[in-house]
């Protein structure tokens, strides 16, 4: 019974994930694309939970959905309505065809790689403890095995924040000149 | 509990990645392109988490958190650029920005 | 001994190098002195070698000295070997001695020339090359010297390079000599193939006797000799070579280079004795040349060309002697000819110099009145050339004629040709003498004060005149034959005249020579016989030049033109345009990839990823 439920949840979440991804790519209005992305993030959080990554799922919803997507929506709102006419048009004639081919090729290769390397056998092998994916264990890893990654990531975030301020400041200075 | 094998998650991740790539290559608005890049990153994240479950230790999840942080930084910078472009009334169409033309 | 040989060889080379490197920092005079002193230095070294040799027994006289191995290829081994034996020391003395006199003469003749230094450098180069040729201990080094004398000849004939006729003459000489060089090289290839060596002793011991190969080898050697010595059929370059300065004509085209062919035959006489057909061919060519040249000389009006044809004719005599087997006689005539021919050229040079370059004998009449000493020198040379006793030519030429009588019927034919040639020699030589140095005429030469020429020119001519008088006393066959004895270990003759043959030959030759002089006197001085009309065939030098032009030059020119029009222009020149056009079009096509669209670049990235993934998958 539990297994069946898990499967149902999985199928629903997977379906939502793919549908929202296609939506992001296809909508003309960027606002709708952003909303679709939020849906994508939510379904992904469900999938993470199924995989035992509670902290990551929470982080996904809070950070990605709560901060990044909000930023996106702010910018979209600021820039106004710029609907993209004919999303698949433009560019050289071989662009669309080439894209589909390349994407399809990559997909096929990934699946083939999976099949070949794992011999079709990818089960939940490891027995996991109850603390798998808990904040405690993640935090311990961050501060012991992956300390460098932790610190570098924080520096990158700092740099990005500074960059954002700088980019915004230039724009503001210009606008100040234009107005004066 | 059981549920689908890790392989299914990986296939799903591949699909996500390819869909994102499709968006990057086809759309002309930089905003949509940035969103598509997010899709690709999420696909990668899913693969990482799936492998973490498979192998039984959380290194994959740690990596996924780092990826999320990096994605956030990249979005900051990208959006800053787009806002700057918008303020200068540069048309937000990637095809029109072809100064690198040979 | 070996030191003498090396010094003799290297001094002129050092002189040429010094003058070349010194360049304009040396004065023109200095360059001339360097050249003269080194050439006389070589002569002194040659005398030293000769003196040492005199004290040795005949068997010991050949000395070889090798400085280092030049070529080593598998089992073939060729060294930088010098051979000093009786034959080579004789040639060394002639080359260095007469060469020294002529270079000294050039001090006066070329004085004031703009490019005098270049002249003396080339002259030293020539002396070195000729000494290399005669001193070489193997055929390979001889070939090297052979080629270098050809080069020096080209450089010196074309010395006045602003004159197109001189340049053309130099090219003609070089091309014909190159043909001879090629046949000589082919002979050497055959020798290597059949004997594996090129040093004289080895080659003579193991070369084949008779048969096709021996004949081919001798034929190749003969080809080289014929080209270098201007015999039929490769003779047409010699008269044109008179475009060079007169001392060059004297040294290269009279005394030394053109006699290299005779030296070759004498040196490799064993190979010619193994191929009697080719030896007889050589003698026949010599006889034909001496007749033809004598006839042509009768009608030439350029003083140097008359002497040039005379040279051709006398070398014909030497060929007859050497090819018939009378090697000492041929070499003897080589020596005396060097003396009197150089004398004739240099005396003519004094006359030309005094008349500031006039060479047409019709415009040189009457120099006898104002230039008596030159006249005397020229007379001595002419008498020696015709072979009147006691001058040098009498002893040497007659000994050749006598020796061929020893060769049976073929020899009798050669003898007859030689006698007719002697008659012609008398006529054309004294035609020249009576016309230019006669009493009648109104020419006005520029004299140096009361001297007839600069001192360097006068004393060298004097020395040569003395040599032309006494040089013949070296050998008076069959009574007194030190030269034959000297050369015997190296070149044993197989045609030797008996005393009655000598007497007959001498008498006949002197008689016809004197008759020739008398005829010339009657034609040009006493005018008792009217001068006959010039035959066109003689005027055109038996049409050899025209024949060669038709046979070789025209077809080559046609082929070149044809190739140019149908291959070179469209294919090679045209293809340049095609290639550049192709590149331009290709680049244009390729540049379309750079369209500036970010999406296209991203697509390229994605496609690359796809390809790489396949590669990784496959390589597992």
mmCIF file of N, CA and C in Angstrom, chain C residues 32-127:
data_model
loop_
_atom_site.group_PDB
_atom_site.id
_atom_site.type_symbol
_atom_site.label_atom_id
_atom_site.label_comp_id
_atom_site.label_asym_id
_atom_site.label_seq_id
_atom_site.Cartn_x
_atom_site.Cartn_y
_atom_site.Cartn_z
ATOM 1 N N UNK C 32 97.037 43.021 -58.293
ATOM 2 C CA UNK C 32 97.839 42.459 -59.377
ATOM 3 C C UNK C 32 99.144 41.876 -58.863
ATOM 4 N N UNK C 33 99.768 42.587 -57.937
ATOM 5 C CA UNK C 33 101.038 42.080 -57.420
ATOM 6 C C UNK C 33 100.836 40.788 -56.640
ATOM 7 N N UNK C 34 99.774 40.755 -55.844
ATOM 8 C CA UNK C 34 99.503 39.521 -55.090
ATOM 9 C C UNK C 34 99.387 38.347 -56.043
ATOM 10 N N UNK C 35 98.595 38.561 -57.081
ATOM 11 C CA UNK C 35 98.365 37.472 -58.027
ATOM 12 C C UNK C 35 99.663 37.045 -58.695
ATOM 13 N N UNK C 36 100.454 38.037 -59.113
ATOM 14 C CA UNK C 36 101.689 37.711 -59.840
ATOM 15 C C UNK C 36 102.674 36.993 -58.932
ATOM 16 N N UNK C 37 102.813 37.534 -57.738
ATOM 17 C CA UNK C 37 103.824 36.941 -56.859
ATOM 18 C C UNK C 37 103.448 35.519 -56.474
ATOM 19 N N UNK C 38 102.162 35.282 -56.198
ATOM 20 C CA UNK C 38 101.795 33.911 -55.827
ATOM 21 C C UNK C 38 101.960 32.955 -57.001
ATOM 22 N N UNK C 39 101.667 33.421 -58.205
ATOM 23 C CA UNK C 39 101.836 32.514 -59.337
ATOM 24 C C UNK C 39 103.307 32.164 -59.528
ATOM 25 N N UNK C 40 104.165 33.170 -59.398
ATOM 26 C CA UNK C 40 105.593 32.858 -59.499
ATOM 27 C C UNK C 40 106.038 32.008 -58.324
ATOM 28 N N UNK C 41 105.401 32.201 -57.180
ATOM 29 C CA UNK C 41 105.697 31.337 -56.038
ATOM 30 C C UNK C 41 105.372 29.891 -56.348
ATOM 31 N N UNK C 42 104.216 29.678 -57.005
ATOM 32 C CA UNK C 42 103.885 28.315 -57.409
ATOM 33 C C UNK C 42 104.944 27.770 -58.346
ATOM 34 N N UNK C 43 105.431 28.648 -59.228
ATOM 35 C CA UNK C 43 106.454 28.202 -60.160
ATOM 36 C C UNK C 43 107.711 27.772 -59.411
ATOM 37 N N UNK C 44 108.094 28.551 -58.413
ATOM 38 C CA UNK C 44 109.282 28.194 -57.632
ATOM 39 C C UNK C 44 109.069 26.848 -56.946
ATOM 40 N N UNK C 45 107.857 26.654 -56.386
ATOM 41 C CA UNK C 45 107.575 25.378 -55.729
ATOM 42 C C UNK C 45 107.650 24.239 -56.737
ATOM 43 N N UNK C 46 107.149 24.509 -57.961
ATOM 44 C CA UNK C 46 107.211 23.461 -58.979
ATOM 45 C C UNK C 46 108.656 23.138 -59.323
ATOM 46 N N UNK C 47 109.485 24.189 -59.405
ATOM 47 C CA UNK C 47 110.901 23.945 -59.703
ATOM 48 C C UNK C 47 111.535 23.137 -58.590
ATOM 49 N N UNK C 48 111.168 23.477 -57.358
ATOM 50 C CA UNK C 48 111.733 22.715 -56.235
ATOM 51 C C UNK C 48 111.353 21.254 -56.338
ATOM 52 N N UNK C 49 110.082 21.016 -56.655
ATOM 53 C CA UNK C 49 109.640 19.626 -56.787
ATOM 54 C C UNK C 49 110.418 18.937 -57.896
ATOM 55 N N UNK C 50 110.594 19.673 -58.997
ATOM 56 C CA UNK C 50 111.323 19.113 -60.131
ATOM 57 C C UNK C 50 112.751 18.777 -59.741
ATOM 58 N N UNK C 51 113.364 19.705 -59.003
ATOM 59 C CA UNK C 51 114.754 19.482 -58.616
ATOM 60 C C UNK C 51 114.877 18.250 -57.739
ATOM 61 N N UNK C 52 113.949 18.129 -56.805
ATOM 62 C CA UNK C 52 113.988 16.948 -55.940
ATOM 63 C C UNK C 52 113.835 15.686 -56.777
ATOM 64 N N UNK C 53 112.917 15.772 -57.747
ATOM 65 C CA UNK C 53 112.661 14.583 -58.560
ATOM 66 C C UNK C 53 113.862 14.187 -59.385
ATOM 67 N N UNK C 54 114.627 15.195 -59.842
ATOM 68 C CA UNK C 54 115.770 14.875 -60.664
ATOM 69 C C UNK C 54 116.727 13.977 -59.935
ATOM 70 N N UNK C 55 116.784 14.186 -58.613
ATOM 71 C CA UNK C 55 117.719 13.394 -57.849
ATOM 72 C C UNK C 55 117.229 12.000 -57.529
ATOM 73 N N UNK C 56 116.018 11.667 -57.929
ATOM 74 C CA UNK C 56 115.517 10.344 -57.570
ATOM 75 C C UNK C 56 115.585 9.428 -58.773
ATOM 76 N N UNK C 57 115.554 8.157 -58.485
ATOM 77 C CA UNK C 57 115.548 7.218 -59.608
ATOM 78 C C UNK C 57 114.154 7.198 -60.215
ATOM 79 N N UNK C 58 114.069 6.866 -61.495
ATOM 80 C CA UNK C 58 112.794 6.987 -62.211
ATOM 81 C C UNK C 58 111.645 6.247 -61.549
ATOM 82 N N UNK C 59 111.937 5.098 -60.970
ATOM 83 C CA UNK C 59 110.838 4.358 -60.363
ATOM 84 C C UNK C 59 110.253 5.052 -59.162
ATOM 85 N N UNK C 60 111.108 5.858 -58.486
ATOM 86 C CA UNK C 60 110.640 6.485 -57.257
ATOM 87 C C UNK C 60 109.935 7.789 -57.487
ATOM 88 N N UNK C 61 109.939 8.240 -58.702
ATOM 89 C CA UNK C 61 109.529 9.623 -58.889
ATOM 90 C C UNK C 61 108.067 9.910 -58.603
ATOM 91 N N UNK C 62 107.151 9.010 -58.925
ATOM 92 C CA UNK C 62 105.773 9.381 -58.609
ATOM 93 C C UNK C 62 105.558 9.472 -57.094
ATOM 94 N N UNK C 63 104.999 10.571 -56.644
ATOM 95 C CA UNK C 63 104.713 10.762 -55.230
ATOM 96 C C UNK C 63 103.244 11.084 -55.102
ATOM 97 N N UNK C 64 102.576 10.328 -54.249
ATOM 98 C CA UNK C 64 101.202 10.743 -53.976
ATOM 99 C C UNK C 64 101.113 11.206 -52.538
ATOM 100 N N UNK C 65 100.323 12.203 -52.337
ATOM 101 C CA UNK C 65 100.121 12.694 -50.977
ATOM 102 C C UNK C 65 98.637 12.985 -50.807
ATOM 103 N N UNK C 66 98.077 12.364 -49.764
ATOM 104 C CA UNK C 66 96.641 12.537 -49.545
ATOM 105 C C UNK C 66 96.435 13.358 -48.288
ATOM 106 N N UNK C 67 95.623 14.396 -48.391
ATOM 107 C CA UNK C 67 95.425 15.200 -47.188
ATOM 108 C C UNK C 67 94.291 14.626 -46.348
ATOM 109 N N UNK C 68 93.163 14.342 -46.937
ATOM 110 C CA UNK C 68 92.144 13.626 -46.169
ATOM 111 C C UNK C 68 91.176 12.941 -47.112
ATOM 112 N N UNK C 69 90.380 12.104 -46.529
ATOM 113 C CA UNK C 69 89.404 11.384 -47.340
ATOM 114 C C UNK C 69 88.283 12.330 -47.709
ATOM 115 N N UNK C 70 88.025 12.387 -49.004
ATOM 116 C CA UNK C 70 87.030 13.343 -49.470
ATOM 117 C C UNK C 70 85.642 12.708 -49.484
ATOM 118 N N UNK C 71 85.560 11.560 -50.145
ATOM 119 C CA UNK C 71 84.270 10.897 -50.259
ATOM 120 C C UNK C 71 84.420 9.473 -49.798
ATOM 121 N N UNK C 72 83.501 9.079 -48.943
ATOM 122 C CA UNK C 72 83.539 7.679 -48.562
ATOM 123 C C UNK C 72 82.124 7.165 -48.619
ATOM 124 N N UNK C 73 81.874 6.202 -49.460
ATOM 125 C CA UNK C 73 80.512 5.704 -49.609
ATOM 126 C C UNK C 73 80.599 4.201 -49.753
ATOM 127 N N UNK C 74 80.296 3.513 -48.683
ATOM 128 C CA UNK C 74 80.355 2.052 -48.759
ATOM 129 C C UNK C 74 81.779 1.602 -48.984
ATOM 130 N N UNK C 75 81.973 0.881 -50.080
ATOM 131 C CA UNK C 75 83.338 0.417 -50.310
ATOM 132 C C UNK C 75 84.104 1.343 -51.245
ATOM 133 N N UNK C 76 83.532 2.501 -51.573
ATOM 134 C CA UNK C 76 84.219 3.444 -52.431
ATOM 135 C C UNK C 76 84.860 4.515 -51.580
ATOM 136 N N UNK C 77 86.059 4.851 -51.956
ATOM 137 C CA UNK C 77 86.894 5.618 -51.066
ATOM 138 C C UNK C 77 87.702 6.587 -51.892
ATOM 139 N N UNK C 78 87.438 7.880 -51.807
ATOM 140 C CA UNK C 78 88.188 8.825 -52.634
ATOM 141 C C UNK C 78 88.800 9.870 -51.737
ATOM 142 N N UNK C 79 90.077 10.104 -51.924
ATOM 143 C CA UNK C 79 90.743 11.082 -51.079
ATOM 144 C C UNK C 79 91.133 12.318 -51.837
ATOM 145 N N UNK C 80 91.522 13.334 -51.092
ATOM 146 C CA UNK C 80 92.048 14.558 -51.679
ATOM 147 C C UNK C 80 93.522 14.268 -51.939
ATOM 148 N N UNK C 81 93.772 13.613 -53.064
ATOM 149 C CA UNK C 81 95.117 13.095 -53.322
ATOM 150 C C UNK C 81 95.798 13.897 -54.399
ATOM 151 N N UNK C 82 97.019 14.283 -54.120
ATOM 152 C CA UNK C 82 97.829 14.945 -55.136
ATOM 153 C C UNK C 82 98.884 13.973 -55.619
ATOM 154 N N UNK C 83 99.075 13.985 -56.917
ATOM 155 C CA UNK C 83 100.087 13.111 -57.502
ATOM 156 C C UNK C 83 101.152 13.983 -58.131
ATOM 157 N N UNK C 84 102.373 13.809 -57.698
ATOM 158 C CA UNK C 84 103.475 14.555 -58.308
ATOM 159 C C UNK C 84 104.366 13.541 -58.982
ATOM 160 N N UNK C 85 104.201 13.435 -60.284
ATOM 161 C CA UNK C 85 105.121 12.551 -61.000
ATOM 162 C C UNK C 85 105.649 13.288 -62.214
ATOM 163 N N UNK C 86 106.319 12.555 -63.073
ATOM 164 C CA UNK C 86 107.027 13.227 -64.158
ATOM 165 C C UNK C 86 106.090 14.038 -65.024
ATOM 166 N N UNK C 87 104.951 13.466 -65.338
ATOM 167 C CA UNK C 87 104.018 14.168 -66.215
ATOM 168 C C UNK C 87 103.426 15.378 -65.521
ATOM 169 N N UNK C 88 103.016 15.186 -64.268
ATOM 170 C CA UNK C 88 102.347 16.314 -63.623
ATOM 171 C C UNK C 88 103.325 17.433 -63.322
ATOM 172 N N UNK C 89 104.568 17.112 -62.986
ATOM 173 C CA UNK C 89 105.490 18.215 -62.671
ATOM 174 C C UNK C 89 105.813 19.002 -63.936
ATOM 175 N N UNK C 90 105.814 18.293 -65.076
ATOM 176 C CA UNK C 90 106.013 19.023 -66.335
ATOM 177 C C UNK C 90 104.875 20.024 -66.555
ATOM 178 N N UNK C 91 103.662 19.544 -66.348
ATOM 179 C CA UNK C 91 102.522 20.441 -66.525
ATOM 180 C C UNK C 91 102.548 21.561 -65.494
ATOM 181 N N UNK C 92 102.925 21.245 -64.259
ATOM 182 C CA UNK C 92 102.984 22.289 -63.232
ATOM 183 C C UNK C 92 103.941 23.389 -63.645
ATOM 184 N N UNK C 93 105.088 22.986 -64.177
ATOM 185 C CA UNK C 93 106.060 23.996 -64.585
ATOM 186 C C UNK C 93 105.495 24.874 -65.690
ATOM 187 N N UNK C 94 104.832 24.220 -66.658
ATOM 188 C CA UNK C 94 104.288 25.008 -67.773
ATOM 189 C C UNK C 94 103.214 25.960 -67.261
ATOM 190 N N UNK C 95 102.279 25.405 -66.480
ATOM 191 C CA UNK C 95 101.138 26.230 -66.052
ATOM 192 C C UNK C 95 101.631 27.384 -65.185
ATOM 193 N N UNK C 96 102.441 27.062 -64.182
ATOM 194 C CA UNK C 96 102.874 28.126 -63.272
ATOM 195 C C UNK C 96 103.820 29.086 -63.961
ATOM 196 N N UNK C 97 104.700 28.555 -64.804
ATOM 197 C CA UNK C 97 105.663 29.422 -65.462
ATOM 198 C C UNK C 97 105.013 30.365 -66.457
ATOM 199 N N UNK C 98 104.362 29.778 -67.453
ATOM 200 C CA UNK C 98 103.729 30.628 -68.455
ATOM 201 C C UNK C 98 102.625 31.461 -67.807
ATOM 202 N N UNK C 99 101.922 30.835 -66.852
ATOM 203 C CA UNK C 99 100.880 31.583 -66.145
ATOM 204 C C UNK C 99 101.455 32.789 -65.429
ATOM 205 N N UNK C 100 102.571 32.594 -64.747
ATOM 206 C CA UNK C 100 103.196 33.712 -64.059
ATOM 207 C C UNK C 100 103.545 34.841 -65.010
ATOM 208 N N UNK C 101 104.117 34.474 -66.169
ATOM 209 C CA UNK C 101 104.495 35.508 -67.132
ATOM 210 C C UNK C 101 103.263 36.266 -67.606
ATOM 211 N N UNK C 102 102.201 35.530 -67.873
ATOM 212 C CA UNK C 102 101.015 36.190 -68.411
ATOM 213 C C UNK C 102 100.354 37.065 -67.350
ATOM 214 N N UNK C 103 100.336 36.594 -66.100
ATOM 215 C CA UNK C 103 99.740 37.435 -65.048
ATOM 216 C C UNK C 103 100.568 38.704 -64.871
ATOM 217 N N UNK C 104 101.892 38.562 -64.977
ATOM 218 C CA UNK C 104 102.728 39.757 -64.893
ATOM 219 C C UNK C 104 102.430 40.707 -66.049
ATOM 220 N N UNK C 105 102.232 40.129 -67.229
ATOM 221 C CA UNK C 105 101.869 40.942 -68.398
ATOM 222 C C UNK C 105 100.573 41.703 -68.148
ATOM 223 N N UNK C 106 99.635 41.027 -67.455
ATOM 224 C CA UNK C 106 98.347 41.677 -67.204
ATOM 225 C C UNK C 106 98.482 42.910 -66.327
ATOM 226 N N UNK C 107 99.556 42.983 -65.541
ATOM 227 C CA UNK C 107 99.748 44.180 -64.725
ATOM 228 C C UNK C 107 99.753 45.420 -65.607
ATOM 229 N N UNK C 108 100.408 45.273 -66.756
ATOM 230 C CA UNK C 108 100.445 46.416 -67.662
ATOM 231 C C UNK C 108 99.197 46.503 -68.523
ATOM 232 N N UNK C 109 98.722 45.359 -69.004
ATOM 233 C CA UNK C 109 97.605 45.376 -69.950
ATOM 234 C C UNK C 109 96.318 45.851 -69.295
ATOM 235 N N UNK C 110 96.075 45.381 -68.068
ATOM 236 C CA UNK C 110 94.815 45.709 -67.409
ATOM 237 C C UNK C 110 94.949 46.915 -66.494
ATOM 238 N N UNK C 111 96.039 47.634 -66.613
ATOM 239 C CA UNK C 111 96.246 48.779 -65.739
ATOM 240 C C UNK C 111 95.159 49.826 -65.995
ATOM 241 N N UNK C 112 94.525 50.248 -64.912
ATOM 242 C CA UNK C 112 93.518 51.282 -65.085
ATOM 243 C C UNK C 112 92.123 50.737 -65.315
ATOM 244 N N UNK C 113 91.998 49.465 -65.514
ATOM 245 C CA UNK C 113 90.684 48.843 -65.642
ATOM 246 C C UNK C 113 89.912 49.047 -64.337
ATOM 247 N N UNK C 114 88.623 49.288 -64.462
ATOM 248 C CA UNK C 114 87.828 49.483 -63.252
ATOM 249 C C UNK C 114 87.795 48.263 -62.363
ATOM 250 N N UNK C 115 87.660 47.099 -62.987
ATOM 251 C CA UNK C 115 87.434 45.908 -62.177
ATOM 252 C C UNK C 115 88.666 45.037 -62.189
ATOM 253 N N UNK C 116 89.812 45.654 -62.089
ATOM 254 C CA UNK C 116 91.070 44.934 -62.202
ATOM 255 C C UNK C 116 91.218 43.895 -61.100
ATOM 256 N N UNK C 117 90.735 44.204 -59.917
ATOM 257 C CA UNK C 117 90.898 43.249 -58.820
ATOM 258 C C UNK C 117 90.175 41.960 -59.131
ATOM 259 N N UNK C 118 88.956 42.098 -59.691
ATOM 260 C CA UNK C 118 88.170 40.906 -60.010
ATOM 261 C C UNK C 118 88.928 40.057 -61.012
ATOM 262 N N UNK C 119 89.564 40.744 -61.967
ATOM 263 C CA UNK C 119 90.335 40.044 -62.988
ATOM 264 C C UNK C 119 91.430 39.201 -62.360
ATOM 265 N N UNK C 120 92.192 39.826 -61.453
ATOM 266 C CA UNK C 120 93.320 39.082 -60.887
ATOM 267 C C UNK C 120 92.835 37.968 -59.969
ATOM 268 N N UNK C 121 91.716 38.196 -59.292
ATOM 269 C CA UNK C 121 91.177 37.108 -58.468
ATOM 270 C C UNK C 121 90.805 35.927 -59.354
ATOM 271 N N UNK C 122 90.148 36.216 -60.485
ATOM 272 C CA UNK C 122 89.768 35.139 -61.384
ATOM 273 C C UNK C 122 90.996 34.455 -61.965
ATOM 274 N N UNK C 123 92.007 35.239 -62.298
ATOM 275 C CA UNK C 123 93.207 34.622 -62.864
ATOM 276 C C UNK C 123 93.842 33.679 -61.853
ATOM 277 N N UNK C 124 93.907 34.111 -60.600
ATOM 278 C CA UNK C 124 94.469 33.219 -59.583
ATOM 279 C C UNK C 124 93.612 31.986 -59.411
ATOM 280 N N UNK C 125 92.308 32.191 -59.461
ATOM 281 C CA UNK C 125 91.404 31.035 -59.363
ATOM 282 C C UNK C 125 91.674 30.067 -60.494
ATOM 283 N N UNK C 126 91.885 30.623 -61.684
ATOM 284 C CA UNK C 126 92.149 29.746 -62.815
ATOM 285 C C UNK C 126 93.451 28.963 -62.613
ATOM 286 N N UNK C 127 94.494 29.657 -62.183
ATOM 287 C CA UNK C 127 95.783 28.968 -62.018
ATOM 288 C C UNK C 127 95.631 27.842 -60.999
#
